[in-house]
Amino acid sequence: MIALQFADIKTFMHKLLLTETFDRFLFLEASITTFNTFHIDGTLQKSYYTQEEQELLGERMLSLWAEIRPFCLTLIKGKKTPLSFRITFQLSFSNTQKLLAQTGLGLTADQVRGLLLNLRYDGHLLTCTTGTSLSVFTPDKKLDHAWDDMVQKYFRQQEIPFELL
């Protein structure tokens, strides 16, 4: 697990809310505090969807950030910055499979409950912490390191400057 800080909050927020930078991440949850505190659970309610729509969703249990982003933008945009927010993303199953294949760690994607990005803004600082959740015990932290490296590489590719804390 690593912690990153983003000095250029405006650039990060632009990428988060107005571009597709994070759209392929699964959305786990958010809490956004402006004039009220809004809690959003990313768990899909399958019964809301038609049978055809459910078939298109397949096994996916969480919303994509692309589906939630417009709602979060509505809550955050305006003349005043939010008092705080917390957003948690999870790497998709297919991208988890790709990471595991690239690193050759000997784990399957079914053994990984989640590779997480936790974004937190407290009114002054914007930080991101990484996290991993496994359904099996591993004696090392190789997956943690691989995920941490991938996150840093991704932010560099997206031209999102950060500092390691």
PDB file of C-alpha atoms in Angstrom:
ATOM      1  CA  MET A   1       0.000   0.000   0.000  1.00  0.00           C
ATOM      2  CA  ILE A   2       1.225   3.455  -0.898  1.00  0.00           C
ATOM      3  CA  ALA A   3      -0.111   6.948  -0.377  1.00  0.00           C
ATOM      4  CA  LEU A   4       0.126   9.610  -3.050  1.00  0.00           C
ATOM      5  CA  GLN A   5      -0.621  13.305  -2.821  1.00  0.00           C
ATOM      6  CA  PHE A   6      -1.774  15.482  -5.703  1.00  0.00           C
ATOM      7  CA  ALA A   7      -0.553  19.071  -5.467  1.00  0.00           C
ATOM      8  CA  ASP A   8      -2.445  20.176  -8.585  1.00  0.00           C
ATOM      9  CA  ILE A   9      -5.964  19.479  -7.351  1.00  0.00           C
ATOM     10  CA  LYS A  10      -7.611  21.377 -10.209  1.00  0.00           C
ATOM     11  CA  THR A  11      -5.929  19.203 -12.859  1.00  0.00           C
ATOM     12  CA  PHE A  12      -6.769  16.021 -10.992  1.00  0.00           C
ATOM     13  CA  MET A  13     -10.421  17.024 -10.556  1.00  0.00           C
ATOM     14  CA  HIS A  14     -10.666  17.893 -14.243  1.00  0.00           C
ATOM     15  CA  LYS A  15      -9.374  14.427 -15.162  1.00  0.00           C
ATOM     16  CA  LEU A  16     -11.627  12.748 -12.574  1.00  0.00           C
ATOM     17  CA  LEU A  17     -14.885  14.513 -13.415  1.00  0.00           C
ATOM     18  CA  LEU A  18     -14.601  15.782 -16.992  1.00  0.00           C
ATOM     19  CA  THR A  19     -12.586  13.157 -18.858  1.00  0.00           C
ATOM     20  CA  GLU A  20     -12.685   9.393 -19.340  1.00  0.00           C
ATOM     21  CA  THR A  21      -9.451   8.896 -17.344  1.00  0.00           C
ATOM     22  CA  PHE A  22     -11.074   6.755 -14.632  1.00  0.00           C
ATOM     23  CA  ASP A  23     -14.167   5.585 -16.546  1.00  0.00           C
ATOM     24  CA  ARG A  24     -13.114   1.924 -16.804  1.00  0.00           C
ATOM     25  CA  PHE A  25     -12.614   1.563 -13.060  1.00  0.00           C
ATOM     26  CA  LEU A  26     -15.355  -0.091 -11.057  1.00  0.00           C
ATOM     27  CA  PHE A  27     -17.000   2.277  -8.608  1.00  0.00           C
ATOM     28  CA  LEU A  28     -17.241   0.860  -5.101  1.00  0.00           C
ATOM     29  CA  GLU A  29     -18.527   3.822  -3.098  1.00  0.00           C
ATOM     30  CA  ALA A  30     -18.342   7.548  -2.474  1.00  0.00           C
ATOM     31  CA  SER A  31     -19.169  10.084   0.169  1.00  0.00           C
ATOM     32  CA  ILE A  32     -19.325  13.707  -0.979  1.00  0.00           C
ATOM     33  CA  THR A  33     -19.884  16.571   1.444  1.00  0.00           C
ATOM     34  CA  THR A  34     -21.119  19.890   0.091  1.00  0.00           C
ATOM     35  CA  PHE A  35     -24.276  21.432   1.636  1.00  0.00           C
ATOM     36  CA  ASN A  36     -25.202  17.872   2.671  1.00  0.00           C
ATOM     37  CA  THR A  37     -23.300  14.625   2.760  1.00  0.00           C
ATOM     38  CA  PHE A  38     -24.188  12.293  -0.074  1.00  0.00           C
ATOM     39  CA  HIS A  39     -23.355   8.596   0.125  1.00  0.00           C
ATOM     40  CA  ILE A  40     -23.329   6.534  -3.060  1.00  0.00           C
ATOM     41  CA  ASP A  41     -23.039   2.756  -3.108  1.00  0.00           C
ATOM     42  CA  GLY A  42     -21.708   1.384  -6.386  1.00  0.00           C
ATOM     43  CA  THR A  43     -23.443  -1.983  -6.046  1.00  0.00           C
ATOM     44  CA  LEU A  44     -25.700  -2.593  -9.036  1.00  0.00           C
ATOM     45  CA  GLN A  45     -29.331  -3.331  -8.277  1.00  0.00           C
ATOM     46  CA  LYS A  46     -29.923  -5.965 -10.938  1.00  0.00           C
ATOM     47  CA  SER A  47     -33.699  -6.013 -10.433  1.00  0.00           C
ATOM     48  CA  TYR A  48     -33.809  -2.422 -11.742  1.00  0.00           C
ATOM     49  CA  TYR A  49     -32.703  -3.593 -15.172  1.00  0.00           C
ATOM     50  CA  THR A  50     -34.625  -5.383 -17.893  1.00  0.00           C
ATOM     51  CA  GLN A  51     -33.630  -8.958 -18.711  1.00  0.00           C
ATOM     52  CA  GLU A  52     -31.749  -7.750 -21.794  1.00  0.00           C
ATOM     53  CA  GLU A  53     -29.863  -5.135 -19.762  1.00  0.00           C
ATOM     54  CA  GLN A  54     -29.022  -7.726 -17.109  1.00  0.00           C
ATOM     55  CA  GLU A  55     -27.558  -9.978 -19.795  1.00  0.00           C
ATOM     56  CA  LEU A  56     -25.389  -7.090 -21.022  1.00  0.00           C
ATOM     57  CA  LEU A  57     -24.151  -6.495 -17.459  1.00  0.00           C
ATOM     58  CA  GLY A  58     -23.146 -10.142 -17.188  1.00  0.00           C
ATOM     59  CA  GLU A  59     -21.423 -10.949 -13.900  1.00  0.00           C
ATOM     60  CA  ARG A  60     -20.574  -7.309 -13.129  1.00  0.00           C
ATOM     61  CA  MET A  61     -21.811  -6.372  -9.655  1.00  0.00           C
ATOM     62  CA  LEU A  62     -20.500  -2.785  -9.504  1.00  0.00           C
ATOM     63  CA  SER A  63     -21.144   0.338 -11.540  1.00  0.00           C
ATOM     64  CA  LEU A  64     -18.422   1.747 -13.722  1.00  0.00           C
ATOM     65  CA  TRP A  65     -17.151   5.222 -12.893  1.00  0.00           C
ATOM     66  CA  ALA A  66     -18.422   6.256 -16.360  1.00  0.00           C
ATOM     67  CA  GLU A  67     -21.973   5.522 -15.161  1.00  0.00           C
ATOM     68  CA  ILE A  68     -21.625   7.402 -11.854  1.00  0.00           C
ATOM     69  CA  ARG A  69     -19.373  10.279 -12.909  1.00  0.00           C
ATOM     70  CA  PRO A  70     -22.198  12.568 -14.165  1.00  0.00           C
ATOM     71  CA  PHE A  71     -23.968  12.329 -10.794  1.00  0.00           C
ATOM     72  CA  CYS A  72     -20.785  13.088  -8.854  1.00  0.00           C
ATOM     73  CA  LEU A  73     -20.029  15.982 -11.201  1.00  0.00           C
ATOM     74  CA  THR A  74     -23.455  17.444 -10.442  1.00  0.00           C
ATOM     75  CA  LEU A  75     -22.787  17.198  -6.704  1.00  0.00           C
ATOM     76  CA  ILE A  76     -19.281  18.684  -6.871  1.00  0.00           C
ATOM     77  CA  LYS A  77     -19.470  21.348  -9.602  1.00  0.00           C
ATOM     78  CA  GLY A  78     -20.215  24.919  -8.733  1.00  0.00           C
ATOM     79  CA  LYS A  79     -18.558  28.010  -7.366  1.00  0.00           C
ATOM     80  CA  LYS A  80     -17.722  26.394  -4.037  1.00  0.00           C
ATOM     81  CA  THR A  81     -15.412  23.450  -3.642  1.00  0.00           C
ATOM     82  CA  PRO A  82     -16.737  20.482  -1.682  1.00  0.00           C
ATOM     83  CA  LEU A  83     -15.913  20.353   2.007  1.00  0.00           C
ATOM     84  CA  SER A  84     -14.653  16.818   1.484  1.00  0.00           C
ATOM     85  CA  PHE A  85     -15.079  13.661  -0.518  1.00  0.00           C
ATOM     86  CA  ARG A  86     -14.016  10.059  -0.483  1.00  0.00           C
ATOM     87  CA  ILE A  87     -14.228   7.883  -3.586  1.00  0.00           C
ATOM     88  CA  THR A  88     -13.185   4.236  -3.839  1.00  0.00           C
ATOM     89  CA  PHE A  89     -12.433   2.565  -7.163  1.00  0.00           C
ATOM     90  CA  GLN A  90     -11.676  -1.069  -7.895  1.00  0.00           C
ATOM     91  CA  LEU A  91      -9.740  -2.437 -10.839  1.00  0.00           C
ATOM     92  CA  SER A  92     -11.989  -4.433 -13.168  1.00  0.00           C
ATOM     93  CA  PHE A  93     -11.800  -8.230 -13.265  1.00  0.00           C
ATOM     94  CA  SER A  94     -10.342  -8.234 -16.794  1.00  0.00           C
ATOM     95  CA  ASN A  95      -7.669  -5.679 -15.897  1.00  0.00           C
ATOM     96  CA  THR A  96      -6.877  -7.636 -12.719  1.00  0.00           C
ATOM     97  CA  GLN A  97      -6.353 -10.690 -14.935  1.00  0.00           C
ATOM     98  CA  LYS A  98      -4.023  -8.669 -17.178  1.00  0.00           C
ATOM     99  CA  LEU A  99      -1.979  -7.431 -14.216  1.00  0.00           C
ATOM    100  CA  LEU A 100      -1.640 -10.946 -12.829  1.00  0.00           C
ATOM    101  CA  ALA A 101      -0.604 -12.307 -16.235  1.00  0.00           C
ATOM    102  CA  GLN A 102       1.994  -9.555 -16.703  1.00  0.00           C
ATOM    103  CA  THR A 103       3.519 -10.080 -13.277  1.00  0.00           C
ATOM    104  CA  GLY A 104       3.391 -13.894 -13.173  1.00  0.00           C
ATOM    105  CA  LEU A 105       2.561 -13.967  -9.469  1.00  0.00           C
ATOM    106  CA  GLY A 106       0.829 -17.347  -9.593  1.00  0.00           C
ATOM    107  CA  LEU A 107      -2.521 -15.938  -8.456  1.00  0.00           C
ATOM    108  CA  THR A 108      -5.807 -16.084 -10.329  1.00  0.00           C
ATOM    109  CA  ALA A 109      -8.178 -13.141 -10.607  1.00  0.00           C
ATOM    110  CA  ASP A 110     -10.732 -15.177  -8.609  1.00  0.00           C
ATOM    111  CA  GLN A 111      -8.336 -15.085  -5.652  1.00  0.00           C
ATOM    112  CA  VAL A 112      -8.195 -11.280  -5.743  1.00  0.00           C
ATOM    113  CA  ARG A 113     -11.196  -9.642  -4.109  1.00  0.00           C
ATOM    114  CA  GLY A 114     -10.085  -6.211  -5.201  1.00  0.00           C
ATOM    115  CA  LEU A 115      -7.290  -3.895  -6.200  1.00  0.00           C
ATOM    116  CA  LEU A 116      -8.411  -0.561  -4.797  1.00  0.00           C
ATOM    117  CA  LEU A 117      -7.825   3.162  -5.238  1.00  0.00           C
ATOM    118  CA  ASN A 118      -9.050   5.300  -2.348  1.00  0.00           C
ATOM    119  CA  LEU A 119      -9.305   8.995  -3.198  1.00  0.00           C
ATOM    120  CA  ARG A 120      -9.730  11.405  -0.301  1.00  0.00           C
ATOM    121  CA  TYR A 121     -10.114  15.181  -0.287  1.00  0.00           C
ATOM    122  CA  ASP A 122     -10.320  16.890   3.108  1.00  0.00           C
ATOM    123  CA  GLY A 123     -10.883  20.453   1.923  1.00  0.00           C
ATOM    124  CA  HIS A 124      -7.158  21.106   1.533  1.00  0.00           C
ATOM    125  CA  LEU A 125      -5.302  17.940   0.531  1.00  0.00           C
ATOM    126  CA  LEU A 126      -6.132  15.385  -2.139  1.00  0.00           C
ATOM    127  CA  THR A 127      -4.606  11.959  -1.582  1.00  0.00           C
ATOM    128  CA  CYS A 128      -4.844   8.487  -3.020  1.00  0.00           C
ATOM    129  CA  THR A 129      -4.030   5.279  -1.193  1.00  0.00           C
ATOM    130  CA  THR A 130      -3.812   1.903  -2.843  1.00  0.00           C
ATOM    131  CA  GLY A 131      -5.112  -1.293  -1.342  1.00  0.00           C
ATOM    132  CA  THR A 132      -5.382  -4.988  -2.066  1.00  0.00           C
ATOM    133  CA  SER A 133      -7.836  -7.578  -0.837  1.00  0.00           C
ATOM    134  CA  LEU A 134      -7.240 -11.284  -1.353  1.00  0.00           C
ATOM    135  CA  SER A 135      -9.320 -14.360  -0.596  1.00  0.00           C
ATOM    136  CA  VAL A 136      -6.140 -16.421  -0.029  1.00  0.00           C
ATOM    137  CA  PHE A 137      -3.073 -15.964   2.132  1.00  0.00           C
ATOM    138  CA  THR A 138       0.178 -15.024   0.416  1.00  0.00           C
ATOM    139  CA  PRO A 139       3.461 -14.924   2.317  1.00  0.00           C
ATOM    140  CA  ASP A 140       4.721 -11.896   0.408  1.00  0.00           C
ATOM    141  CA  LYS A 141       3.605  -8.487  -0.790  1.00  0.00           C
ATOM    142  CA  LYS A 142       4.383  -8.993  -4.482  1.00  0.00           C
ATOM    143  CA  LEU A 143       0.821  -8.226  -5.595  1.00  0.00           C
ATOM    144  CA  ASP A 144       0.773  -5.075  -3.451  1.00  0.00           C
ATOM    145  CA  HIS A 145       4.007  -3.893  -5.057  1.00  0.00           C
ATOM    146  CA  ALA A 146       2.804  -4.744  -8.577  1.00  0.00           C
ATOM    147  CA  TRP A 147      -0.454  -2.820  -7.996  1.00  0.00           C
ATOM    148  CA  ASP A 148       1.398   0.149  -6.474  1.00  0.00           C
ATOM    149  CA  ASP A 149       3.751   0.257  -9.459  1.00  0.00           C
ATOM    150  CA  MET A 150       0.867   0.011 -11.921  1.00  0.00           C
ATOM    151  CA  VAL A 151      -1.009   2.884 -10.247  1.00  0.00           C
ATOM    152  CA  GLN A 152       2.044   5.150 -10.383  1.00  0.00           C
ATOM    153  CA  LYS A 153       2.673   4.226 -14.014  1.00  0.00           C
ATOM    154  CA  TYR A 154      -0.990   4.912 -14.850  1.00  0.00           C
ATOM    155  CA  PHE A 155      -0.913   8.371 -13.235  1.00  0.00           C
ATOM    156  CA  ARG A 156       2.266   9.216 -15.147  1.00  0.00           C
ATOM    157  CA  GLN A 157       0.712   8.041 -18.442  1.00  0.00           C
ATOM    158  CA  GLN A 158      -2.356  10.187 -17.721  1.00  0.00           C
ATOM    159  CA  GLU A 159      -0.106  13.158 -16.891  1.00  0.00           C
ATOM    160  CA  ILE A 160      -1.372  13.400 -13.338  1.00  0.00           C
ATOM    161  CA  PRO A 161       1.505  14.693 -11.185  1.00  0.00           C
ATOM    162  CA  PHE A 162       1.830  13.203  -7.709  1.00  0.00           C
ATOM    163  CA  GLU A 163       4.195  12.850  -4.781  1.00  0.00           C
ATOM    164  CA  LEU A 164       4.740   9.704  -2.741  1.00  0.00           C
ATOM    165  CA  LEU A 165       3.968  10.268   0.911  1.00  0.00           C
TER     166      LEU A 165
END
